[in-house]
């Protein structure tokens, strides 16, 4: 909920504010601090999980400073972000006395953004931009860019940032770095974050963002190192713990990854994402009962119709399947029927679990239903063929992939598994040809599926030449 960064709460500036607050509290003299300082303290307690105390501080602040911007914005943001209650957020915002305050403008626009009215928010801020003093326009443009980024509107964020001429400021570079990261320009984002770190090497926010950019650009070891710098600054920094866990997981170090997911979970016990990741690690260790306990908790913590529920149910069903509890397994997958997902793909997944446990006829029924419902989609056919291969029937999968590519000219997905079929069946020439196409169209998947055939550190683009030489140029 807070717009203050963790770095601020670790700073000497805030520690001084907190110390003065505690002295004022003991003397019953809150007015020793201004409203902004009191709200900073409230945010600190709110982020620490002491919500009741934080709200008490806010109410006291409003009794001392009625109509003050900061405490009313605090209440508005709780209503908006925590409860999605735009009407209440609007009510608190309108109680702000100074309706020329820039934060009042931002909150009005944010309520529109939360209601998915991006055009109206943009129009509102355009009108306010014309009223802002010339001295404030650079900051207004940068802050507006940050607001649109918070709501994943990168194009509008970039438009607003370009209006600022204060391109050398830290605030400008922060938003520029965020934009380049969101647009996938990882090289530039890393350059910008390194520049920001040079100015403030103790910013966990910068180190975490750098780690994310490095992770997305597949520089996993560098990402882990950046996360470690952040953890050294603040061992309880949840973003750093999660980044390091994800990096370790990506490197296949699941045991260490689990340690950091558990640390993250201790600090964020109400986050379903942490529970889901812990459950998935236990799946990899074949500790299915333990995994199920975490998936059950992840479901309880999730909002109804949450996007992550589909993955939770799939992994939960897999664990039940491995335990031979197929009735429960199918019942868990039934829960996806009312969720927003590709229901044809879910039928294929259901079939894959049935096929893997010997329920061949029930699996075939799922596959046929998926094909009919999808209008005989090549994507669904490809997924069924991949499932057949993974079940151990390379011969049947080979026939299916042959049919897929013969009947769908220009289709590029599935060459990885087609190559795997050919390899298992000893069809060297076809294997090489499909390997070449697999590397071209889906290098990452090729490494995941066929990587065991090649030296560990070899990049997929070198697979074809390596295998051609190994097979004697046949």
Coordinates of N, CA and C in Angstrom, one line a residue, residues 139-335:
X139 N 8.6 18.0 -12.3 CA 8.2 17.0 -11.3 C 6.9 16.4 -11.6
X140 N 5.9 17.2 -12.0 CA 4.6 16.7 -12.3 C 4.7 15.7 -13.4
X141 N 5.4 15.9 -14.4 CA 5.6 15.0 -15.6 C 6.2 13.7 -15.1
X142 N 7.2 13.8 -14.3 CA 7.9 12.6 -13.8 C 7.0 11.8 -12.9
X143 N 6.3 12.5 -12.0 CA 5.4 11.8 -11.0 C 4.2 11.1 -11.8
X144 N 3.8 11.8 -12.8 CA 2.7 11.2 -13.6 C 3.2 10.0 -14.4
X145 N 4.4 10.0 -14.9 CA 4.9 8.8 -15.5 C 5.0 7.7 -14.5
X146 N 5.4 8.0 -13.3 CA 5.5 6.9 -12.3 C 4.1 6.3 -12.0
X147 N 3.1 7.2 -12.0 CA 1.7 6.7 -11.7 C 1.3 5.8 -12.8
X148 N 1.5 6.1 -14.0 CA 1.0 5.3 -15.1 C 1.8 4.0 -15.1
X149 N 3.1 4.0 -14.7 CA 3.9 2.8 -14.6 C 3.3 1.9 -13.6
X150 N 2.9 2.5 -12.5 CA 2.3 1.6 -11.4 C 1.1 0.8 -11.9
X151 N 0.4 1.3 -13.0 CA -0.7 0.7 -13.5 C -0.4 0.0 -14.9
X152 N 0.9 -0.2 -15.1 CA 1.4 -1.0 -16.3 C 1.0 -0.3 -17.6
X153 N 0.9 1.0 -17.6 CA 0.6 1.7 -18.9 C 1.9 2.4 -19.3
X154 N 2.8 1.6 -19.9 CA 4.1 2.0 -20.3 C 4.1 3.1 -21.3
X155 N 3.2 3.1 -22.3 CA 3.2 4.1 -23.4 C 2.9 5.4 -22.8
X156 N 1.9 5.6 -22.0 CA 1.6 6.9 -21.4 C 2.7 7.3 -20.5
X157 N 3.2 6.4 -19.7 CA 4.4 6.8 -18.8 C 5.5 7.4 -19.6
X158 N 5.8 6.8 -20.8 CA 6.9 7.3 -21.6 C 6.6 8.6 -22.2
X159 N 5.3 8.8 -22.6 CA 4.9 10.1 -23.1 C 5.1 11.2 -22.1
X160 N 4.7 10.9 -20.8 CA 4.8 12.0 -19.8 C 6.2 12.2 -19.4
X161 N 7.0 11.2 -19.3 CA 8.4 11.4 -18.9 C 9.1 12.3 -19.9
X162 N 8.8 12.1 -21.2 CA 9.5 12.9 -22.2 C 9.2 14.4 -22.1
X163 N 8.2 14.8 -21.3 CA 7.9 16.2 -21.1 C 8.8 16.8 -20.2
X164 N 9.4 16.0 -19.3 CA 10.4 16.6 -18.4 C 11.7 16.9 -19.0
X165 N 12.2 18.1 -18.7 CA 13.6 18.4 -19.2 C 14.6 18.1 -18.1
X166 N 14.2 17.6 -17.0 CA 15.2 17.4 -15.9 C 15.8 16.0 -16.0
X167 N 16.4 15.7 -17.2 CA 16.8 14.4 -17.5 C 18.0 13.8 -16.7
X168 N 18.7 14.7 -16.0 CA 19.8 14.3 -15.2 C 19.4 14.0 -13.7
X169 N 18.2 14.3 -13.4 CA 17.7 14.1 -12.0 C 17.6 12.6 -11.7
X170 N 17.8 12.2 -10.4 CA 17.6 10.9 -10.0 C 16.1 10.4 -10.3
X171 N 15.2 11.3 -10.0 CA 13.8 10.9 -10.2 C 13.5 10.6 -11.7
X172 N 14.1 11.3 -12.6 CA 13.9 11.1 -14.0 C 14.5 9.7 -14.4
X173 N 15.7 9.5 -13.9 CA 16.4 8.2 -14.3 C 15.7 7.0 -13.7
X174 N 15.1 7.2 -12.5 CA 14.4 6.1 -11.9 C 13.2 5.6 -12.8
X175 N 12.5 6.6 -13.3 CA 11.3 6.2 -14.2 C 11.8 5.8 -15.5
X176 N 12.9 6.3 -16.0 CA 13.4 5.9 -17.3 C 13.9 4.4 -17.2
X177 N 14.5 4.1 -16.1 CA 15.0 2.7 -15.9 C 13.8 1.8 -15.8
X178 N 12.7 2.2 -15.1 CA 11.5 1.3 -15.0 C 10.9 1.1 -16.4
X179 N 10.9 2.2 -17.2 CA 10.3 2.1 -18.5 C 11.1 1.1 -19.4
X180 N 12.4 1.3 -19.4 CA 13.2 0.4 -20.2 C 13.2 -1.1 -19.8
X181 N 13.0 -1.3 -18.5 CA 12.9 -2.6 -17.9 C 11.5 -3.2 -18.4
X182 N 10.5 -2.4 -18.3 CA 9.1 -2.9 -18.8 C 9.1 -3.2 -20.3
X183 N 9.9 -2.4 -21.0 CA 9.9 -2.6 -22.5 C 10.8 -3.7 -22.9
X184 N 11.6 -4.3 -22.0 CA 12.5 -5.4 -22.3 C 13.8 -5.0 -22.8
X185 N 14.1 -3.7 -22.7 CA 15.5 -3.2 -23.1 C 16.4 -3.4 -21.8
X186 N 16.8 -4.6 -21.6 CA 17.5 -4.9 -20.4 C 18.9 -4.3 -20.3
X187 N 19.5 -4.2 -21.4 CA 20.9 -3.7 -21.4 C 20.8 -2.2 -20.9
X188 N 19.9 -1.4 -21.5 CA 19.8 0.0 -21.1 C 19.3 0.1 -19.6
X189 N 18.4 -0.7 -19.2 CA 17.9 -0.6 -17.9 C 19.0 -0.9 -16.9
X190 N 19.8 -1.9 -17.2 CA 20.9 -2.3 -16.3 C 21.9 -1.1 -16.2
X191 N 22.2 -0.5 -17.3 CA 23.1 0.7 -17.3 C 22.5 1.8 -16.4
X192 N 21.2 2.1 -16.5 CA 20.6 3.1 -15.7 C 20.6 2.8 -14.3
X193 N 20.3 1.5 -13.9 CA 20.3 1.1 -12.5 C 21.7 1.1 -11.9
X194 N 22.7 0.8 -12.7 CA 24.0 0.9 -12.2 C 24.4 2.3 -12.0
X195 N 24.0 3.2 -12.8 CA 24.2 4.7 -12.6 C 23.6 5.1 -11.3
X196 N 22.3 4.7 -11.1 CA 21.6 5.0 -9.8 C 22.3 4.5 -8.6
X197 N 22.8 3.2 -8.7 CA 23.5 2.6 -7.6 C 24.8 3.3 -7.3
X198 N 25.5 3.8 -8.3 CA 26.7 4.6 -8.1 C 26.4 5.8 -7.2
X199 N 25.2 6.4 -7.4 CA 24.8 7.6 -6.6 C 24.3 7.2 -5.2
X200 N 23.7 6.0 -5.1 CA 23.2 5.5 -3.8 C 23.4 4.0 -3.7
X201 N 24.6 3.6 -3.3 CA 24.9 2.2 -3.3 C 24.1 1.4 -2.2
X202 N 23.4 2.1 -1.3 CA 22.7 1.4 -0.3 C 21.2 1.3 -0.5
X203 N 20.8 1.5 -1.8 CA 19.4 1.4 -2.1 C 19.0 0.0 -2.5
X204 N 18.3 -0.6 -1.6 CA 17.8 -2.0 -2.0 C 16.9 -2.0 -3.2
X205 N 16.1 -0.9 -3.3 CA 15.2 -0.8 -4.5 C 16.0 -0.8 -5.8
X206 N 17.1 -0.2 -5.9 CA 17.9 -0.2 -7.1 C 18.5 -1.6 -7.3
X207 N 19.1 -2.2 -6.3 CA 19.7 -3.5 -6.4 C 18.6 -4.5 -6.8
X208 N 17.4 -4.4 -6.3 CA 16.4 -5.4 -6.6 C 16.0 -5.2 -8.1
X209 N 15.8 -4.0 -8.5 CA 15.4 -3.8 -9.9 C 16.5 -4.2 -10.9
X210 N 17.8 -4.0 -10.5 CA 18.9 -4.5 -11.3 C 18.9 -6.0 -11.4
X211 N 18.6 -6.6 -10.2 CA 18.5 -8.1 -10.2 C 17.4 -8.6 -11.1
X212 N 16.3 -7.9 -11.1 CA 15.2 -8.4 -12.0 C 15.6 -8.2 -13.4
X213 N 16.2 -7.1 -13.8 CA 16.6 -6.9 -15.2 C 17.6 -8.0 -15.6
X214 N 18.5 -8.3 -14.7 CA 19.5 -9.4 -15.0 C 18.9 -10.7 -15.1
X215 N 17.9 -11.0 -14.3 CA 17.2 -12.3 -14.4 C 16.5 -12.4 -15.7
X216 N 15.8 -11.4 -16.1 CA 15.0 -11.4 -17.4 C 15.9 -11.5 -18.6
X217 N 17.1 -11.0 -18.5 CA 18.1 -11.1 -19.6 C 18.9 -12.4 -19.5
X218 N 18.5 -13.3 -18.6 CA 19.2 -14.6 -18.4 C 20.6 -14.5 -17.8
X219 N 20.9 -13.4 -17.2 CA 22.2 -13.3 -16.5 C 21.9 -13.7 -15.0
X220 N 21.6 -15.0 -14.8 CA 21.1 -15.4 -13.5 C 22.1 -15.3 -12.4
X221 N 23.3 -15.6 -12.6 CA 24.3 -15.5 -11.5 C 24.6 -14.1 -11.1
X222 N 24.5 -13.2 -12.1 CA 24.6 -11.7 -11.8 C 23.4 -11.3 -11.0
X223 N 22.3 -11.8 -11.4 CA 21.0 -11.4 -10.7 C 21.1 -11.9 -9.2
X224 N 21.6 -13.1 -9.0 CA 21.7 -13.6 -7.6 C 22.7 -12.7 -6.8
X225 N 23.8 -12.3 -7.5 CA 24.8 -11.4 -6.8 C 24.2 -10.1 -6.4
X226 N 23.4 -9.5 -7.3 CA 22.7 -8.2 -7.0 C 21.7 -8.4 -5.8
X227 N 21.0 -9.5 -5.8 CA 20.1 -9.8 -4.7 C 20.9 -9.9 -3.4
X228 N 22.0 -10.5 -3.5 CA 22.8 -10.7 -2.2 C 23.3 -9.3 -1.7
X229 N 23.6 -8.4 -2.6 CA 24.0 -7.1 -2.1 C 22.8 -6.4 -1.4
X230 N 21.6 -6.6 -1.9 CA 20.4 -6.1 -1.3 C 20.1 -6.7 0.0
X231 N 20.3 -8.0 0.1 CA 20.1 -8.8 1.4 C 21.1 -8.3 2.4
X232 N 22.3 -8.0 2.0 CA 23.4 -7.6 2.9 C 23.0 -6.2 3.5
X233 N 22.3 -5.4 2.7 CA 21.8 -4.1 3.2 C 20.7 -4.3 4.2
X234 N 19.7 -5.2 3.8 CA 18.6 -5.4 4.6 C 18.2 -6.9 4.5
X235 N 18.6 -7.7 5.5 CA 18.4 -9.2 5.4 C 16.9 -9.6 5.4
X236 N 16.0 -8.6 5.6 CA 14.6 -8.9 5.6 C 13.9 -8.2 4.4
X237 N 14.7 -7.9 3.4 CA 14.1 -7.3 2.2 C 13.4 -8.4 1.4
X238 N 12.1 -8.4 1.3 CA 11.3 -9.5 0.7 C 11.6 -9.6 -0.8
X239 N 11.7 -8.5 -1.4 CA 12.0 -8.6 -2.9 C 13.3 -9.2 -3.2
X240 N 14.3 -8.9 -2.4 CA 15.6 -9.5 -2.6 C 15.6 -11.0 -2.3
X241 N 14.9 -11.4 -1.3 CA 14.8 -12.8 -0.9 C 14.1 -13.6 -2.1
X242 N 13.1 -13.0 -2.6 CA 12.3 -13.7 -3.7 C 13.2 -13.7 -4.9
X243 N 13.9 -12.6 -5.3 CA 14.7 -12.6 -6.5 C 15.8 -13.6 -6.4
X244 N 16.4 -13.8 -5.2 CA 17.5 -14.7 -5.0 C 16.9 -16.2 -5.2
X245 N 15.8 -16.4 -4.5 CA 15.2 -17.7 -4.6 C 14.9 -18.1 -6.1
X246 N 14.3 -17.1 -6.8 CA 14.0 -17.4 -8.2 C 15.2 -17.7 -9.0
X247 N 16.3 -16.9 -8.7 CA 17.6 -17.2 -9.4 C 18.1 -18.6 -9.1
X248 N 18.1 -18.9 -7.9 CA 18.6 -20.3 -7.5 C 17.8 -21.4 -8.1
X249 N 16.5 -21.1 -8.1 CA 15.6 -22.1 -8.8 C 15.9 -22.3 -10.2
X250 N 16.1 -21.2 -10.9 CA 16.4 -21.2 -12.3 C 17.7 -21.9 -12.7
X251 N 18.7 -21.9 -11.7 CA 19.9 -22.6 -11.9 C 19.8 -24.1 -11.5
X252 N 18.7 -24.5 -11.0 CA 18.5 -25.9 -10.7 C 18.9 -26.2 -9.2
X253 N 19.2 -25.1 -8.5 CA 19.6 -25.3 -7.1 C 18.3 -25.2 -6.2
X254 N 17.5 -26.3 -6.3 CA 16.2 -26.2 -5.7 C 16.2 -26.2 -4.1
X255 N 17.2 -26.9 -3.6 CA 17.3 -27.0 -2.1 C 17.6 -25.6 -1.5
X256 N 18.5 -24.8 -2.1 CA 18.8 -23.5 -1.7 C 17.7 -22.5 -2.0
X257 N 17.0 -22.7 -3.1 CA 15.9 -21.9 -3.5 C 14.8 -22.0 -2.5
X258 N 14.5 -23.3 -2.0 CA 13.5 -23.5 -1.0 C 13.8 -22.7 0.3
X259 N 15.0 -22.7 0.7 CA 15.4 -22.0 1.9 C 15.0 -20.5 1.8
X260 N 15.2 -19.9 0.6 CA 14.9 -18.5 0.5 C 13.4 -18.3 0.3
X261 N 12.7 -19.2 -0.4 CA 11.2 -19.1 -0.4 C 10.6 -19.2 1.0
X262 N 11.2 -20.1 1.8 CA 10.7 -20.2 3.2 C 11.0 -18.9 4.0
X263 N 12.1 -18.3 3.8 CA 12.4 -17.0 4.4 C 11.4 -15.9 4.0
X264 N 11.2 -15.9 2.7 CA 10.2 -15.0 2.1 C 8.8 -15.2 2.8
X265 N 8.5 -16.5 2.9 CA 7.2 -16.8 3.4 C 7.0 -16.4 4.9
X266 N 8.1 -16.5 5.6 CA 8.1 -16.1 7.1 C 7.7 -14.6 7.2
X267 N 8.2 -13.8 6.2 CA 8.0 -12.3 6.2 C 6.7 -12.0 5.6
X268 N 6.2 -12.8 4.7 CA 4.9 -12.5 3.9 C 4.0 -13.8 4.1
X269 N 3.6 -14.0 5.3 CA 2.8 -15.3 5.5 C 1.4 -15.3 4.9
X270 N 1.0 -14.1 4.4 CA -0.3 -14.1 3.8 C -0.3 -14.0 2.2
X271 N 0.9 -14.3 1.7 CA 1.1 -14.2 0.2 C 1.0 -15.6 -0.4
X272 N -0.1 -15.8 -1.2 CA -0.3 -17.1 -1.8 C 0.8 -17.5 -2.7
X273 N 1.5 -16.5 -3.3 CA 2.6 -16.8 -4.2 C 3.7 -17.5 -3.5
X274 N 4.1 -17.1 -2.3 CA 5.1 -17.8 -1.6 C 4.7 -19.2 -1.3
X275 N 3.5 -19.4 -0.9 CA 3.0 -20.8 -0.5 C 3.1 -21.7 -1.8
X276 N 2.7 -21.1 -2.9 CA 2.7 -21.9 -4.2 C 4.1 -22.3 -4.6
X277 N 5.0 -21.4 -4.4 CA 6.4 -21.7 -4.8 C 7.0 -22.7 -3.9
X278 N 6.7 -22.6 -2.6 CA 7.2 -23.6 -1.6 C 6.6 -25.0 -2.0
X279 N 5.3 -25.0 -2.3 CA 4.7 -26.3 -2.7 C 5.3 -26.9 -3.9
X280 N 5.7 -26.0 -4.9 CA 6.3 -26.5 -6.1 C 7.6 -27.1 -5.8
X281 N 8.4 -26.5 -4.9 CA 9.7 -27.1 -4.6 C 9.5 -28.5 -4.0
X282 N 8.6 -28.6 -3.1 CA 8.3 -29.9 -2.5 C 7.9 -30.9 -3.5
X283 N 7.2 -30.5 -4.6 CA 6.9 -31.4 -5.7 C 8.2 -32.0 -6.3
X284 N 9.1 -31.1 -6.5 CA 10.4 -31.5 -7.1 C 11.2 -32.5 -6.2
X285 N 11.0 -32.4 -4.9 CA 11.6 -33.3 -3.9 C 10.7 -34.5 -3.7
X286 N 9.6 -34.6 -4.4 CA 8.7 -35.7 -4.3 C 8.1 -35.9 -2.9
X287 N 8.0 -34.7 -2.2 CA 7.3 -34.7 -0.9 C 5.9 -34.2 -1.1
X288 N 5.1 -35.1 -1.6 CA 3.8 -34.7 -2.2 C 2.8 -34.2 -1.1
X289 N 2.8 -34.9 0.0 CA 1.9 -34.5 1.1 C 2.2 -33.1 1.6
X290 N 3.5 -32.8 1.7 CA 3.9 -31.5 2.1 C 3.6 -30.4 1.1
X291 N 3.7 -30.8 -0.2 CA 3.4 -29.9 -1.2 C 1.9 -29.6 -1.2
X292 N 1.1 -30.6 -1.0 CA -0.4 -30.4 -0.9 C -0.8 -29.4 0.2
X293 N -0.2 -29.5 1.3 CA -0.5 -28.6 2.4 C -0.3 -27.2 2.0
X294 N 0.8 -26.9 1.3 CA 1.1 -25.5 0.9 C 0.1 -25.1 -0.2
X295 N -0.2 -26.0 -1.1 CA -1.2 -25.6 -2.2 C -2.6 -25.3 -1.6
X296 N -2.9 -26.1 -0.5 CA -4.2 -25.8 0.1 C -4.2 -24.4 0.8
X297 N -3.1 -24.1 1.4 CA -3.0 -22.8 2.0 C -2.9 -21.7 1.0
X298 N -2.3 -21.9 -0.1 CA -2.2 -20.9 -1.2 C -3.6 -20.7 -1.7
X299 N -4.4 -21.7 -1.8 CA -5.8 -21.5 -2.3 C -6.6 -20.7 -1.3
X300 N -6.4 -20.9 0.0 CA -7.1 -20.2 1.0 C -6.8 -18.7 1.0
X301 N -5.5 -18.4 0.7 CA -5.0 -17.0 0.7 C -5.4 -16.3 -0.6
X302 N -5.7 -17.0 -1.6 CA -6.0 -16.4 -2.9 C -7.4 -15.7 -3.0
X303 N -7.4 -14.6 -3.7 CA -8.7 -14.0 -4.0 C -9.5 -14.9 -4.9
X304 N -10.9 -14.9 -4.8 CA -11.7 -15.6 -5.8 C -11.3 -15.2 -7.2
X305 N -11.2 -16.2 -8.1 CA -10.9 -16.0 -9.5 C -9.5 -15.4 -9.7
X306 N -8.6 -15.5 -8.7 CA -7.2 -15.0 -8.9 C -6.5 -15.8 -10.0
X307 N -5.7 -15.1 -10.7 CA -5.0 -15.6 -11.9 C -4.1 -16.8 -11.5
X308 N -3.5 -16.8 -10.3 CA -2.6 -17.8 -9.9 C -3.3 -19.1 -9.5
X309 N -4.6 -19.1 -9.4 CA -5.3 -20.3 -8.9 C -5.1 -21.4 -9.9
X310 N -5.1 -21.2 -11.2 CA -5.0 -22.2 -12.2 C -3.7 -23.0 -12.0
X311 N -2.6 -22.3 -11.8 CA -1.3 -23.0 -11.5 C -1.3 -23.7 -10.2
X312 N -1.9 -23.2 -9.2 CA -2.0 -23.8 -7.9 C -2.8 -25.2 -8.1
X313 N -3.9 -25.1 -8.8 CA -4.7 -26.3 -8.9 C -4.0 -27.4 -9.8
X314 N -3.3 -26.9 -10.8 CA -2.6 -27.9 -11.6 C -1.5 -28.6 -10.8
X315 N -0.7 -27.9 -10.1 CA 0.3 -28.5 -9.3 C -0.2 -29.4 -8.1
X316 N -1.3 -28.9 -7.5 CA -2.0 -29.7 -6.5 C -2.5 -31.0 -7.1
X317 N -3.1 -30.9 -8.2 CA -3.6 -32.1 -8.9 C -2.5 -33.1 -9.2
X318 N -1.4 -32.6 -9.7 CA -0.2 -33.4 -10.0 C 0.3 -34.2 -8.7
X319 N 0.3 -33.5 -7.6 CA 0.7 -34.1 -6.3 C -0.2 -35.2 -6.0
X320 N -1.5 -35.0 -6.1 CA -2.5 -36.0 -5.8 C -2.4 -37.2 -6.7
X321 N -2.1 -36.9 -8.0 CA -1.9 -37.9 -9.0 C -0.8 -38.8 -8.6
X322 N 0.4 -38.2 -8.2 CA 1.5 -39.0 -7.8 C 1.3 -39.9 -6.6
X323 N 0.3 -39.5 -5.8 CA 0.0 -40.3 -4.6 C -1.1 -41.3 -4.9
X324 N -1.6 -41.3 -6.2 CA -2.6 -42.3 -6.6 C -4.0 -41.9 -6.2
X325 N -4.2 -40.7 -5.8 CA -5.5 -40.3 -5.3 C -6.2 -39.5 -6.5
X326 N -6.6 -40.3 -7.5 CA -7.1 -39.8 -8.8 C -8.5 -39.1 -8.6
X327 N -9.3 -39.6 -7.7 CA -10.6 -39.0 -7.5 C -10.4 -37.6 -7.0
X328 N -9.6 -37.4 -6.0 CA -9.3 -36.0 -5.5 C -8.6 -35.2 -6.6
X329 N -7.7 -35.8 -7.3 CA -7.0 -35.1 -8.4 C -7.9 -34.5 -9.4
X330 N -8.9 -35.3 -9.8 CA -9.8 -34.8 -10.8 C -10.7 -33.7 -10.2
X331 N -11.1 -33.9 -8.9 CA -11.9 -32.9 -8.2 C -11.2 -31.5 -8.1
X332 N -9.9 -31.6 -7.9 CA -9.2 -30.3 -7.8 C -9.2 -29.6 -9.2
X333 N -9.0 -30.4 -10.3 CA -9.0 -29.8 -11.6 C -10.4 -29.3 -12.0
X334 N -11.4 -29.9 -11.4 CA -12.8 -29.4 -11.7 C -12.9 -27.9 -11.2
X335 N -12.1 -27.5 -10.2 CA -12.2 -26.2 -9.7 C -11.8 -25.1 -10.8

